Every structure is written in C-alpha cells, then in structure tokens.
Amino acid sequence: MDFASYTDWSVKTAADLVNTLGSVTGREYLPGPEDLRRFLREHQMTATTITERDMDEVREVRERLRAVWHTKSDRQRARLLNRLLAEAGTMPQLTDHGGDWHLHYVPMEAPVGQRLAAMAAMGLAVVVSDYGHERLGICVAENCRDVYVDTSRNRSRRYCDESCASRMNVAAYRARQKQRPKTPSGASS
C-alpha cells in the first residue's frame, strides 16, 4: 500500500524516531547532536545547529510518539496526535524546493523538535484517518517491541522488519522440527 509520498516519508520518520530508543534494551541511539544530525540527514531533514535543548525536545517528542503506538484506545490515540499537532503549531503550507512542491507543517526555521513533532503527528493522523488505527503496529517478535506502520494490503504485518520476521520464522520451524516424531533408523517411511 502506498500512502502519499510525503505521508510515507513522515510516518517512516516517526517510527524510526520512536525506535531510536531500544524498545527492550533501553539503548539510546541518539546520544548526542551528531547522532541526531545523522538521523535527520537519513530522513531528508536538516538542522544547522543542535543544542542540548533540541536533544531534550526531540527525546520528548519520541516518547510522545511512542505513546501513540502503545495506547490501546483509538480515542486516546487521536487525543495524543491532536495534542502533538496543536502544541507543534501545525500550520500546513505549500513549499517549493527547486520546483518540488509539497507541504511543510511548520516553518523550516522552527526548532528541530517542533518540526519532527508536526511532521510525524500529521503523517500519523493522515494514516489513521485514511487507513485506520490498526495500521500502527508493534513488533510481536521475541525481544523486540519496535514500532512500524503496516503498509500491507491486508493489514497482516506483524514484525518491524525482515530480520525479526526471519528470526521468528526460523525459530518456529525449529520448534516444529523438534516436535516431529522421529522414525527409527533404517525404517522406511
């Protein structure tokens, strides 16, 4: 399933931001400004300077986005997203970067935390309103609780990525093989 290209990018960025804090281990993948700068580059965003305050704001946005995935209530998820949108001062505007028209949800000069909050909340709000709350998933693999957005046609995704899916499929196969009755040596089947 393809969301609008800007929505694809913003919801992937939102999930990736949430996953910058190890879901099981608690490992911090954004320990400093250079790590955040790299994250932003990988997600086609920029920031000229990144202060400790920016780092704190981005981490707060990350936790608020994590809550969006982890709530069991559709109404609560909507409240969380609406609060993020309002507090980020979301005001969609058409922007032209070299002839490529698209929406920005806050001015480019806004602090990085505000830009991430507005972009992520807007993308997630569009996905939820157009495709349903169940599109926001949490990996069911053992030792993983990373988040993802389910883009499968039939809403069947269960894992955050292929490595978790593969790891769990191999474990299930091995478990089935262990339970299979063994035939005595030399017996024909």
CSV table of N, CA and C in Angstrom, one decimal, residues 8-120:
chain,number,residue,atom,x,y,z
A,8,ASP,N,4.2,8.8,3.4
A,8,ASP,CA,5.2,7.6,3.6
A,8,ASP,C,6.4,8.1,4.4
A,9,TRP,N,7.0,9.2,3.9
A,9,TRP,CA,8.2,9.7,4.5
A,9,TRP,C,8.0,10.1,5.9
A,10,SER,N,7.0,10.8,6.2
A,10,SER,CA,6.8,11.3,7.6
A,10,SER,C,6.4,10.1,8.6
A,11,VAL,N,5.7,9.1,8.2
A,11,VAL,CA,5.3,8.1,9.1
A,11,VAL,C,6.5,7.1,9.3
A,12,LYS,N,7.4,7.0,8.3
A,12,LYS,CA,8.6,6.2,8.4
A,12,LYS,C,9.5,6.9,9.4
A,13,THR,N,9.6,8.2,9.2
A,13,THR,CA,10.5,9.0,10.1
A,13,THR,C,9.9,8.9,11.5
A,14,ALA,N,8.6,9.0,11.7
A,14,ALA,CA,8.0,8.9,13.0
A,14,ALA,C,8.4,7.5,13.7
A,15,ALA,N,8.2,6.4,13.0
A,15,ALA,CA,8.5,5.1,13.5
A,15,ALA,C,10.0,5.0,13.8
A,16,ASP,N,10.8,5.4,12.9
A,16,ASP,CA,12.3,5.4,13.1
A,16,ASP,C,12.7,6.2,14.3
A,17,LEU,N,12.1,7.3,14.5
A,17,LEU,CA,12.4,8.2,15.7
A,17,LEU,C,12.0,7.4,17.0
A,18,VAL,N,10.9,6.8,17.0
A,18,VAL,CA,10.5,6.1,18.2
A,18,VAL,C,11.5,4.9,18.5
A,19,ASN,N,11.9,4.3,17.4
A,19,ASN,CA,12.8,3.2,17.5
A,19,ASN,C,14.3,3.6,17.8
A,20,THR,N,14.6,4.9,18.0
A,20,THR,CA,15.9,5.3,18.3
A,20,THR,C,16.2,5.1,19.8
A,21,LEU,N,15.2,4.6,20.5
A,21,LEU,CA,15.4,4.2,21.9
A,21,LEU,C,15.1,2.7,21.9
A,22,GLY,N,16.0,1.9,22.2
A,22,GLY,CA,15.8,0.4,22.2
A,22,GLY,C,14.6,0.0,23.0
A,23,SER,N,13.6,-0.6,22.3
A,23,SER,CA,12.3,-0.9,22.9
A,23,SER,C,12.5,-1.9,24.0
A,24,VAL,N,13.4,-2.8,24.0
A,24,VAL,CA,13.6,-3.8,25.0
A,24,VAL,C,14.8,-3.5,25.9
A,25,THR,N,15.9,-3.1,25.2
A,25,THR,CA,17.2,-2.8,25.9
A,25,THR,C,17.3,-1.4,26.6
A,26,GLY,N,16.5,-0.5,26.1
A,26,GLY,CA,16.6,0.9,26.5
A,26,GLY,C,17.9,1.6,26.0
A,27,ARG,N,18.5,1.0,25.0
A,27,ARG,CA,19.7,1.6,24.4
A,27,ARG,C,19.4,2.9,23.7
A,28,GLU,N,20.1,3.9,23.9
A,28,GLU,CA,19.9,5.2,23.3
A,28,GLU,C,20.7,5.3,22.0
A,29,TYR,N,19.9,5.4,20.9
A,29,TYR,CA,20.6,5.6,19.6
A,29,TYR,C,20.8,7.0,19.1
A,30,LEU,N,20.3,7.9,19.9
A,30,LEU,CA,20.5,9.4,19.7
A,30,LEU,C,21.2,10.0,20.9
A,31,PRO,N,22.4,9.5,21.2
A,31,PRO,CA,23.1,10.1,22.4
A,31,PRO,C,23.5,11.5,22.3
A,32,GLY,N,23.8,12.0,21.1
A,32,GLY,CA,24.3,13.3,21.0
A,32,GLY,C,23.9,14.0,19.7
A,33,PRO,N,24.3,15.3,19.6
A,33,PRO,CA,23.9,16.1,18.4
A,33,PRO,C,24.3,15.5,17.1
A,34,GLU,N,25.5,14.9,17.0
A,34,GLU,CA,25.9,14.3,15.7
A,34,GLU,C,25.1,13.2,15.3
A,35,ASP,N,24.6,12.4,16.3
A,35,ASP,CA,23.7,11.3,16.0
A,35,ASP,C,22.3,11.8,15.5
A,36,LEU,N,21.9,12.8,16.1
A,36,LEU,CA,20.6,13.4,15.6
A,36,LEU,C,20.8,14.0,14.2
A,37,ARG,N,21.9,14.7,14.0
A,37,ARG,CA,22.2,15.2,12.7
A,37,ARG,C,22.2,14.1,11.6
A,38,ARG,N,22.8,13.0,11.9
A,38,ARG,CA,22.8,11.8,11.0
A,38,ARG,C,21.4,11.3,10.8
A,39,PHE,N,20.6,11.2,11.9
A,39,PHE,CA,19.2,10.8,11.7
A,39,PHE,C,18.4,11.7,10.8
A,40,LEU,N,18.6,13.0,11.0
A,40,LEU,CA,17.9,14.0,10.2
A,40,LEU,C,18.3,13.8,8.7
A,41,ARG,N,19.6,13.7,8.5
A,41,ARG,CA,20.1,13.5,7.1
A,41,ARG,C,19.5,12.3,6.4
A,42,GLU,N,19.5,11.2,7.2
A,42,GLU,CA,18.9,9.9,6.7
A,42,GLU,C,17.4,10.1,6.4
A,43,HIS,N,16.8,11.1,7.0
A,43,HIS,CA,15.3,11.3,6.8
A,43,HIS,C,15.1,12.6,6.0
A,44,GLN,N,16.0,13.0,5.3
A,44,GLN,CA,15.9,14.2,4.4
A,44,GLN,C,15.5,15.5,5.1
A,45,MET,N,16.0,15.6,6.3
A,45,MET,CA,15.8,16.8,7.1
A,45,MET,C,17.2,17.4,7.5
A,46,THR,N,17.2,18.7,7.8
A,46,THR,CA,18.4,19.3,8.2
A,46,THR,C,18.2,20.2,9.5
A,47,ALA,N,19.3,20.5,10.1
A,47,ALA,CA,19.3,21.4,11.2
A,47,ALA,C,20.7,22.0,11.3
A,48,THR,N,20.8,23.3,11.3
A,48,THR,CA,22.1,23.9,11.3
A,48,THR,C,22.8,23.7,12.6
A,49,THR,N,22.2,24.0,13.7
A,49,THR,CA,22.7,23.8,15.0
A,49,THR,C,21.8,22.9,15.8
A,50,ILE,N,22.4,22.1,16.6
A,50,ILE,CA,21.6,21.2,17.5
A,50,ILE,C,22.1,21.4,18.9
A,51,THR,N,21.3,21.9,19.8
A,51,THR,CA,21.6,22.2,21.2
A,51,THR,C,21.2,21.1,22.1
A,52,GLU,N,21.6,21.1,23.3
A,52,GLU,CA,21.1,20.1,24.3
A,52,GLU,C,19.6,20.3,24.5
A,53,ARG,N,19.1,21.5,24.4
A,53,ARG,CA,17.7,21.7,24.5
A,53,ARG,C,17.0,21.0,23.3
A,54,ASP,N,17.5,21.1,22.1
A,54,ASP,CA,17.0,20.4,20.9
A,54,ASP,C,16.9,18.9,21.2
A,55,MET,N,18.0,18.4,21.7
A,55,MET,CA,18.1,16.9,22.0
A,55,MET,C,17.0,16.6,23.0
A,56,ASP,N,16.8,17.3,24.1
A,56,ASP,CA,15.7,17.1,25.1
A,56,ASP,C,14.4,17.1,24.4
A,57,GLU,N,14.1,18.1,23.5
A,57,GLU,CA,12.8,18.2,22.9
A,57,GLU,C,12.6,17.1,21.9
A,58,VAL,N,13.6,16.6,21.2
A,58,VAL,CA,13.4,15.5,20.3
A,58,VAL,C,13.1,14.2,21.1
A,59,ARG,N,13.8,14.0,22.2
A,59,ARG,CA,13.5,12.9,23.0
A,59,ARG,C,12.1,12.9,23.6
A,60,GLU,N,11.6,14.1,24.0
A,60,GLU,CA,10.3,14.2,24.5
A,60,GLU,C,9.3,13.9,23.4
A,61,VAL,N,9.5,14.4,22.2
A,61,VAL,CA,8.7,14.1,21.0
A,61,VAL,C,8.7,12.6,20.8
A,62,ARG,N,9.8,11.9,20.9
A,62,ARG,CA,9.9,10.5,20.7
A,62,ARG,C,9.0,9.7,21.7
A,63,GLU,N,9.1,10.1,22.9
A,63,GLU,CA,8.2,9.5,24.0
A,63,GLU,C,6.8,9.7,23.7
A,64,ARG,N,6.4,10.9,23.3
A,64,ARG,CA,5.0,11.2,23.0
A,64,ARG,C,4.5,10.4,21.8
A,65,LEU,N,5.4,10.2,20.8
A,65,LEU,CA,5.0,9.4,19.6
A,65,LEU,C,4.9,7.9,20.0
A,66,ARG,N,5.8,7.4,20.9
A,66,ARG,CA,5.8,6.1,21.4
A,66,ARG,C,4.4,5.8,22.0
A,67,ALA,N,3.9,6.8,22.8
A,67,ALA,CA,2.6,6.6,23.5
A,67,ALA,C,1.5,6.5,22.4
A,68,VAL,N,1.6,7.1,21.3
A,68,VAL,CA,0.6,7.0,20.2
A,68,VAL,C,0.5,5.5,19.8
A,69,TRP,N,1.7,4.9,19.6
A,69,TRP,CA,1.7,3.4,19.2
A,69,TRP,C,1.2,2.5,20.3
A,70,HIS,N,1.5,2.8,21.6
A,70,HIS,CA,1.3,1.9,22.7
A,70,HIS,C,-0.1,2.0,23.3
A,71,THR,N,-0.8,3.1,23.0
A,71,THR,CA,-2.2,3.2,23.6
A,71,THR,C,-3.1,2.1,23.0
A,72,LYS,N,-4.0,1.6,23.7
A,72,LYS,CA,-4.9,0.6,23.2
A,72,LYS,C,-6.2,1.3,22.7
A,73,SER,N,-6.4,2.5,23.1
A,73,SER,CA,-7.7,3.2,22.8
A,73,SER,C,-7.5,4.1,21.5
A,74,ASP,N,-8.4,3.9,20.6
A,74,ASP,CA,-8.4,4.8,19.4
A,74,ASP,C,-8.7,6.2,19.8
A,75,ARG,N,-9.6,6.5,20.7
A,75,ARG,CA,-9.8,7.8,21.1
A,75,ARG,C,-8.6,8.5,21.8
A,76,GLN,N,-7.9,7.7,22.6
A,76,GLN,CA,-6.7,8.2,23.3
A,76,GLN,C,-5.6,8.5,22.2
A,77,ARG,N,-5.5,7.6,21.2
A,77,ARG,CA,-4.5,7.9,20.2
A,77,ARG,C,-4.8,9.2,19.5
A,78,ALA,N,-6.1,9.4,19.1
A,78,ALA,CA,-6.5,10.6,18.5
A,78,ALA,C,-6.2,11.8,19.3
A,79,ARG,N,-6.5,11.7,20.6
A,79,ARG,CA,-6.2,12.8,21.6
A,79,ARG,C,-4.7,13.1,21.6
A,80,LEU,N,-3.8,12.1,21.6
A,80,LEU,CA,-2.4,12.3,21.7
A,80,LEU,C,-1.9,12.9,20.4
A,81,LEU,N,-2.4,12.5,19.3
A,81,LEU,CA,-2.0,13.1,18.0
A,81,LEU,C,-2.5,14.5,17.9
A,82,ASN,N,-3.7,14.8,18.3
A,82,ASN,CA,-4.3,16.1,18.2
A,82,ASN,C,-3.5,17.1,19.1
A,83,ARG,N,-3.1,16.6,20.3
A,83,ARG,CA,-2.3,17.4,21.2
A,83,ARG,C,-0.9,17.8,20.6
A,84,LEU,N,-0.3,16.7,20.0
A,84,LEU,CA,1.0,17.0,19.3
A,84,LEU,C,0.9,18.0,18.2
A,85,LEU,N,-0.2,17.9,17.4
A,85,LEU,CA,-0.4,18.8,16.3
A,85,LEU,C,-0.6,20.2,16.8
A,86,ALA,N,-1.4,20.4,17.8
A,86,ALA,CA,-1.7,21.7,18.4
A,86,ALA,C,-0.4,22.3,19.0
A,87,GLU,N,0.3,21.5,19.8
A,87,GLU,CA,1.4,22.1,20.5
A,87,GLU,C,2.6,22.4,19.6
A,88,ALA,N,2.7,21.7,18.4
A,88,ALA,CA,3.7,21.9,17.5
A,88,ALA,C,3.4,23.2,16.6
A,89,GLY,N,2.1,23.7,16.8
A,89,GLY,CA,1.7,24.8,16.0
A,89,GLY,C,1.6,24.5,14.5
A,90,THR,N,1.1,23.3,14.3
A,90,THR,CA,1.0,22.9,12.9
A,90,THR,C,0.1,23.8,12.0
A,91,MET,N,0.7,24.2,11.0
A,91,MET,CA,0.1,25.1,10.0
A,91,MET,C,0.5,24.8,8.6
A,92,PRO,N,-0.1,23.8,7.9
A,92,PRO,CA,0.4,23.4,6.6
A,92,PRO,C,0.5,24.5,5.6
A,93,GLN,N,1.6,24.5,4.9
A,93,GLN,CA,1.9,25.5,3.9
A,93,GLN,C,2.6,24.8,2.7
A,94,LEU,N,2.2,25.2,1.5
A,94,LEU,CA,2.9,24.7,0.3
A,94,LEU,C,4.3,25.3,0.3
A,95,THR,N,5.3,24.5,0.0
A,95,THR,CA,6.7,24.9,-0.1
A,95,THR,C,7.3,24.4,-1.4
A,96,ASP,N,8.2,25.2,-2.0
A,96,ASP,CA,8.8,24.8,-3.2
A,96,ASP,C,10.3,24.7,-3.0
A,97,HIS,N,10.9,23.5,-3.2
A,97,HIS,CA,12.3,23.3,-3.1
A,97,HIS,C,12.7,22.9,-4.6
A,98,GLY,N,13.2,23.9,-5.3
A,98,GLY,CA,13.6,23.6,-6.7
A,98,GLY,C,12.6,23.1,-7.6
A,99,GLY,N,11.3,23.5,-7.5
A,99,GLY,CA,10.3,23.0,-8.3
A,99,GLY,C,9.5,21.9,-7.8
A,100,ASP,N,9.9,21.3,-6.6
A,100,ASP,CA,9.2,20.2,-6.0
A,100,ASP,C,8.3,20.7,-4.9
A,101,TRP,N,7.0,20.9,-5.3
A,101,TRP,CA,6.0,21.4,-4.4
A,101,TRP,C,5.5,20.3,-3.4
A,102,HIS,N,5.5,20.7,-2.1
A,102,HIS,CA,5.0,19.8,-1.1
A,102,HIS,C,4.6,20.6,0.1
A,103,LEU,N,4.0,19.9,1.1
A,103,LEU,CA,3.6,20.6,2.3
A,103,LEU,C,4.7,20.5,3.4
A,104,HIS,N,4.8,21.7,4.1
A,104,HIS,CA,5.6,21.7,5.3
A,104,HIS,C,4.5,22.1,6.4
A,105,TYR,N,4.7,21.5,7.5
A,105,TYR,CA,3.6,21.6,8.6
A,105,TYR,C,4.0,22.7,9.6
A,106,VAL,N,5.2,23.1,9.6
A,106,VAL,CA,5.7,24.3,10.4
A,106,VAL,C,6.8,25.0,9.6
A,107,PRO,N,7.1,26.2,9.9
A,107,PRO,CA,8.2,26.8,9.1
A,107,PRO,C,9.5,26.1,9.3
A,108,MET,N,10.3,26.2,8.2
A,108,MET,CA,11.7,25.5,8.2
A,108,MET,C,12.6,26.0,9.3
A,109,GLU,N,12.4,27.2,9.7
A,109,GLU,CA,13.2,27.7,10.8
A,109,GLU,C,12.8,27.4,12.2
A,110,ALA,N,11.7,26.6,12.3
A,110,ALA,CA,11.2,26.1,13.6
A,110,ALA,C,12.3,25.2,14.2
A,111,PRO,N,12.4,25.1,15.5
A,111,PRO,CA,13.3,24.1,16.2
A,111,PRO,C,13.0,22.7,15.7
A,112,VAL,N,14.1,21.9,15.7
A,112,VAL,CA,14.0,20.6,15.1
A,112,VAL,C,12.9,19.7,15.8
A,113,GLY,N,12.8,19.8,17.1
A,113,GLY,CA,11.8,19.0,17.8
A,113,GLY,C,10.4,19.4,17.4
A,114,GLN,N,10.2,20.7,17.2
A,114,GLN,CA,8.8,21.1,16.7
A,114,GLN,C,8.6,20.6,15.3
A,115,ARG,N,9.6,20.7,14.4
A,115,ARG,CA,9.4,20.2,13.0
A,115,ARG,C,9.1,18.7,13.0
A,116,LEU,N,9.9,17.9,13.8
A,116,LEU,CA,9.7,16.5,13.9
A,116,LEU,C,8.3,16.2,14.4
A,117,ALA,N,7.9,16.9,15.5
A,117,ALA,CA,6.5,16.6,16.1
A,117,ALA,C,5.4,16.9,15.1
A,118,ALA,N,5.5,18.0,14.4
A,118,ALA,CA,4.5,18.4,13.4
A,118,ALA,C,4.4,17.4,12.3
A,119,MET,N,5.6,17.1,11.7
A,119,MET,CA,5.6,16.2,10.5
A,119,MET,C,5.1,14.8,10.9
A,120,ALA,N,5.6,14.3,12.0
A,120,ALA,CA,5.3,12.9,12.4
A,120,ALA,C,3.8,12.8,12.8
